[in-house]
Amino acid sequence: MSATTRRLTTAQALVRFLSVQYTERDGVRRRLIAGTWGIFGHGNVAGIGQALVEHRDVMPYHQGRNEQAMVHAAVGYARQLNRLSAQAVTTSIGPGATNLVTGAALATINRLPVLLLPGDYFASRVADPLLQQLEHPVEADVSVNDTLRPVSRYFDRVTRPEALIPSALNAMRVLADPAETGAVTLALPQDVQAEAYDWPEEFFTERVWSVRRPAPDPVELTAAVAAVRAARRPLIVAGGGVHHSEAEEALRALVDATGIPVASTQAGKGSLRHDHPVDLGGIGHTGTAVSDELARTADLVIGVGTRYTDFTTASGTLFQHPDVRFLNLNITGFDAHKLAARTLVCDARTGLERLTEALAGHRVEEAYEAEYRAGKERWERVVETAYRADDDSAVPTQTQVLGALDAVVGDEDVVINAAGSLPGDLHKLWRARGPRQYHLEYGYSCMGYEIPAALGVQQAAPGTPVWALVGDGTYLMMPTEIVTAVQEGLPVTMVLIQNHGYASIGGLSEETGGERFGTAYRHRAADGSFTGAPLPVDLAANAASLGMDVLRAETVRELRNALAEARASDRPTCVYVETDPTPTAPPAEAWWDVPVAEVASREAATRARERYESQVAGRRRHL
């Protein structure tokens, strides 16, 4: 080996390369790939697996139990660190690789970085077909890893050692770019992983990827300022981009100066503290009454770092002012141009700072401020009612569970949730006290995210109390990473809520004429319906069997005590509570389009269709 090359296998070279990649923003440097999650099989154990042993001094390894869950953990890690640091996930070929697809979709939809390293078939084709290989009759170069193409922001199959060099560099470029990031997949044929090559030493030199803060175009900024000054009822919609850019203080400075109210998406909640005078809480289908009332009458909607999903826009029915216009500040032109908006394509923090400077002296009318502040006060009384438990000896409702948690958490705690009925309750009711406290994955609304994501957040923020709020449906899908929490010594707290079924979809089924069919966890009755007694399933005992400390709470008083005890624990802990199913959350303040059967013989579906047609008539296309 010459002085300018280093002889390593492809897998060893990749691990070495990843260990010296960094991001830098605002003078702060972080490891771009801080660790690797892995489950080993014949497609990666002798390649990436051996390389992780060989270079364990520079690349931490974390053992997972489910491939999808490993991606969720890595995504939770990246989100907690504002996308400036990420983790890799390696799997074998076959089911290990295809299990990555759901996690990859979640990462890409939420614009969060994760590096996927699945094994692949022999590039040399000397073993053909090999175990778990997909044989395609007319495309011999297709493997199951091709299922990752549509859910990856960058994909490559590295079929020769030297091909890794441009591929790895492109992978880092995409992961570190806030406008491009998402899941990145490098499919690694197992023979190539083990093949040796003389690598140029420059490949292993420390490389820093600058995370840009692009400023707004002056022409766009001038037009944006004119639009804000002309608006009488402006409303800011804060999305996840506010957090990713660490733009919370810049947003606060803008609204302190102008008095423009702020509503937030699921990803943007916590952009302002809940008690800031202009913070109106969530917006859209799961939004607060005050946010949605203002949205209906807003003449200018200023989106900051939001994708405008159908939950945010109430499926195109929310923004009803006849002359409403949109101004979108976003790092990507793709999102900035939505709803035929005026655009500010720039970093959120930089753009907000420039807007604040350019709007010096401008403020909304006093009557408008008085209106939304009164609405905020009314909604706070709604929250208090939902949280309040008049009888401490009673079985708690789901909103009372949130009230008990609200009384226990500190400003630095992180509360994680993803799917079911809890996201709606949290979006309406949770009083976020800090920019990282509210951690909702709702871009993909993926059941099973909560527990592994809590592990990633705990790794990213050691010493921070982390709460995973989990329903029985989610728990039954993916409890496996409890074992990982125990193994890694990660003291996450799981609040496990038992309501015997899919509560959210049960309600939606009833609303759309499905009569809650197939949404309860109950014995099958003689007529084929699931209307019998609840199943004799003890989820708390299951959590204990996987290594968690378990605290059972049957009343509101016991719940409060258990939550306080769990927060003080240095062990993975489960607080198990069975809730009163009586609905106590405020109803939806805006519509969501779920098409209903146009013809049906059952009366429930016929009535649901009538309601649907009355709602869909209010949809607008903003052009």
PDB file of C-alpha atoms in Angstrom, residues 356-465:
ATOM      1  CA  THR A 356     -38.915  41.987  11.037  1.00  0.00           C
ATOM      2  CA  GLU A 357     -36.357  44.569   9.939  1.00  0.00           C
ATOM      3  CA  ALA A 358     -38.368  45.540   6.860  1.00  0.00           C
ATOM      4  CA  LEU A 359     -41.642  45.802   8.787  1.00  0.00           C
ATOM      5  CA  ALA A 360     -40.274  48.230  11.384  1.00  0.00           C
ATOM      6  CA  GLY A 361     -43.092  50.322  12.794  1.00  0.00           C
ATOM      7  CA  HIS A 362     -45.883  48.151  11.385  1.00  0.00           C
ATOM      8  CA  ARG A 363     -48.455  46.604  13.732  1.00  0.00           C
ATOM      9  CA  VAL A 364     -51.886  45.049  13.316  1.00  0.00           C
ATOM     10  CA  GLU A 365     -54.927  47.016  14.464  1.00  0.00           C
ATOM     11  CA  GLU A 366     -55.747  47.047  18.177  1.00  0.00           C
ATOM     12  CA  ALA A 367     -59.226  45.658  17.546  1.00  0.00           C
ATOM     13  CA  TYR A 368     -57.734  42.612  15.819  1.00  0.00           C
ATOM     14  CA  GLU A 369     -55.369  42.006  18.741  1.00  0.00           C
ATOM     15  CA  ALA A 370     -58.222  42.316  21.211  1.00  0.00           C
ATOM     16  CA  GLU A 371     -60.292  39.861  19.172  1.00  0.00           C
ATOM     17  CA  TYR A 372     -57.768  37.039  19.065  1.00  0.00           C
ATOM     18  CA  ARG A 373     -56.659  37.558  22.667  1.00  0.00           C
ATOM     19  CA  ALA A 374     -60.262  37.175  23.814  1.00  0.00           C
ATOM     20  CA  GLY A 375     -60.531  34.011  21.717  1.00  0.00           C
ATOM     21  CA  LYS A 376     -57.334  32.687  23.299  1.00  0.00           C
ATOM     22  CA  GLU A 377     -58.782  33.263  26.779  1.00  0.00           C
ATOM     23  CA  ARG A 378     -61.979  31.427  25.857  1.00  0.00           C
ATOM     24  CA  TRP A 379     -60.017  28.466  24.571  1.00  0.00           C
ATOM     25  CA  GLU A 380     -57.890  28.314  27.699  1.00  0.00           C
ATOM     26  CA  ARG A 381     -61.084  27.754  29.671  1.00  0.00           C
ATOM     27  CA  VAL A 382     -61.916  24.859  27.319  1.00  0.00           C
ATOM     28  CA  VAL A 383     -58.496  23.318  28.051  1.00  0.00           C
ATOM     29  CA  GLU A 384     -58.984  23.682  31.784  1.00  0.00           C
ATOM     30  CA  THR A 385     -62.355  21.950  31.574  1.00  0.00           C
ATOM     31  CA  ALA A 386     -60.941  19.054  29.559  1.00  0.00           C
ATOM     32  CA  TYR A 387     -58.001  18.616  31.960  1.00  0.00           C
ATOM     33  CA  ARG A 388     -59.955  18.993  35.185  1.00  0.00           C
ATOM     34  CA  ALA A 389     -60.871  15.939  37.259  1.00  0.00           C
ATOM     35  CA  ASP A 390     -63.485  16.728  39.890  1.00  0.00           C
ATOM     36  CA  ASP A 391     -63.217  13.245  41.390  1.00  0.00           C
ATOM     37  CA  ASP A 392     -59.668  12.027  42.042  1.00  0.00           C
ATOM     38  CA  SER A 393     -60.948   8.528  42.761  1.00  0.00           C
ATOM     39  CA  ALA A 394     -62.527   8.134  39.320  1.00  0.00           C
ATOM     40  CA  VAL A 395     -61.124   6.355  36.281  1.00  0.00           C
ATOM     41  CA  PRO A 396     -59.454   9.093  34.187  1.00  0.00           C
ATOM     42  CA  THR A 397     -60.542  10.112  30.718  1.00  0.00           C
ATOM     43  CA  GLN A 398     -57.928  10.528  28.010  1.00  0.00           C
ATOM     44  CA  THR A 399     -57.896  14.323  28.339  1.00  0.00           C
ATOM     45  CA  GLN A 400     -57.515  13.990  32.105  1.00  0.00           C
ATOM     46  CA  VAL A 401     -54.453  11.831  31.443  1.00  0.00           C
ATOM     47  CA  LEU A 402     -53.029  14.788  29.516  1.00  0.00           C
ATOM     48  CA  GLY A 403     -53.975  17.128  32.358  1.00  0.00           C
ATOM     49  CA  ALA A 404     -52.167  14.924  34.873  1.00  0.00           C
ATOM     50  CA  LEU A 405     -49.107  14.799  32.609  1.00  0.00           C
ATOM     51  CA  ASP A 406     -49.209  18.566  32.117  1.00  0.00           C
ATOM     52  CA  ALA A 407     -48.952  18.991  35.900  1.00  0.00           C
ATOM     53  CA  VAL A 408     -45.846  16.769  36.106  1.00  0.00           C
ATOM     54  CA  VAL A 409     -43.646  17.622  33.104  1.00  0.00           C
ATOM     55  CA  GLY A 410     -40.962  20.279  33.171  1.00  0.00           C
ATOM     56  CA  ASP A 411     -40.178  22.790  30.458  1.00  0.00           C
ATOM     57  CA  GLU A 412     -37.303  20.624  29.230  1.00  0.00           C
ATOM     58  CA  ASP A 413     -39.303  17.371  28.948  1.00  0.00           C
ATOM     59  CA  VAL A 414     -40.096  15.870  25.521  1.00  0.00           C
ATOM     60  CA  VAL A 415     -43.544  14.381  24.867  1.00  0.00           C
ATOM     61  CA  ILE A 416     -43.748  12.019  21.871  1.00  0.00           C
ATOM     62  CA  ASN A 417     -46.796  10.761  20.002  1.00  0.00           C
ATOM     63  CA  ALA A 418     -47.701   9.835  16.452  1.00  0.00           C
ATOM     64  CA  ALA A 419     -51.082   8.302  15.663  1.00  0.00           C
ATOM     65  CA  GLY A 420     -54.545   7.502  16.963  1.00  0.00           C
ATOM     66  CA  SER A 421     -56.846   9.809  18.893  1.00  0.00           C
ATOM     67  CA  LEU A 422     -54.061  11.345  21.006  1.00  0.00           C
ATOM     68  CA  PRO A 423     -52.604  13.609  18.280  1.00  0.00           C
ATOM     69  CA  GLY A 424     -55.903  15.452  17.939  1.00  0.00           C
ATOM     70  CA  ASP A 425     -56.246  15.915  21.687  1.00  0.00           C
ATOM     71  CA  LEU A 426     -52.638  17.016  22.012  1.00  0.00           C
ATOM     72  CA  HIS A 427     -52.805  19.461  19.118  1.00  0.00           C
ATOM     73  CA  LYS A 428     -55.889  21.116  20.625  1.00  0.00           C
ATOM     74  CA  LEU A 429     -54.991  20.958  24.293  1.00  0.00           C
ATOM     75  CA  TRP A 430     -51.283  20.551  25.002  1.00  0.00           C
ATOM     76  CA  ARG A 431     -49.590  23.635  26.457  1.00  0.00           C
ATOM     77  CA  ALA A 432     -46.115  23.493  24.965  1.00  0.00           C
ATOM     78  CA  ARG A 433     -43.514  25.199  27.156  1.00  0.00           C
ATOM     79  CA  GLY A 434     -40.452  24.875  24.981  1.00  0.00           C
ATOM     80  CA  PRO A 435     -39.445  24.379  21.349  1.00  0.00           C
ATOM     81  CA  ARG A 436     -38.554  20.695  21.746  1.00  0.00           C
ATOM     82  CA  GLN A 437     -41.241  19.610  24.203  1.00  0.00           C
ATOM     83  CA  TYR A 438     -43.937  18.722  21.662  1.00  0.00           C
ATOM     84  CA  HIS A 439     -42.715  15.909  19.396  1.00  0.00           C
ATOM     85  CA  LEU A 440     -45.554  14.715  17.149  1.00  0.00           C
ATOM     86  CA  GLU A 441     -44.915  12.689  14.005  1.00  0.00           C
ATOM     87  CA  TYR A 442     -47.974  13.443  11.926  1.00  0.00           C
ATOM     88  CA  GLY A 443     -46.620  13.735   8.420  1.00  0.00           C
ATOM     89  CA  TYR A 444     -46.979   9.964   8.057  1.00  0.00           C
ATOM     90  CA  SER A 445     -49.124   9.361  11.164  1.00  0.00           C
ATOM     91  CA  CYS A 446     -47.271   6.119  11.748  1.00  0.00           C
ATOM     92  CA  MET A 447     -48.351   3.805  14.547  1.00  0.00           C
ATOM     93  CA  GLY A 448     -45.312   2.280  16.198  1.00  0.00           C
ATOM     94  CA  TYR A 449     -43.167   5.423  16.013  1.00  0.00           C
ATOM     95  CA  GLU A 450     -43.464   6.503  19.626  1.00  0.00           C
ATOM     96  CA  ILE A 451     -41.329   4.008  21.573  1.00  0.00           C
ATOM     97  CA  PRO A 452     -38.323   3.840  19.206  1.00  0.00           C
ATOM     98  CA  ALA A 453     -38.423   7.598  18.621  1.00  0.00           C
ATOM     99  CA  ALA A 454     -38.201   8.070  22.385  1.00  0.00           C
ATOM    100  CA  LEU A 455     -34.962   6.079  22.319  1.00  0.00           C
ATOM    101  CA  GLY A 456     -33.527   8.326  19.615  1.00  0.00           C
ATOM    102  CA  VAL A 457     -34.528  11.474  21.480  1.00  0.00           C
ATOM    103  CA  GLN A 458     -33.001  10.133  24.696  1.00  0.00           C
ATOM    104  CA  GLN A 459     -29.748   9.413  22.858  1.00  0.00           C
ATOM    105  CA  ALA A 460     -29.737  12.923  21.397  1.00  0.00           C
ATOM    106  CA  ALA A 461     -30.536  14.593  24.726  1.00  0.00           C
ATOM    107  CA  PRO A 462     -29.151  12.526  27.610  1.00  0.00           C
ATOM    108  CA  GLY A 463     -30.649  13.482  30.948  1.00  0.00           C
ATOM    109  CA  THR A 464     -33.837  14.869  29.395  1.00  0.00           C
ATOM    110  CA  PRO A 465     -37.092  13.307  30.611  1.00  0.00           C
TER     111      PRO A 465
END
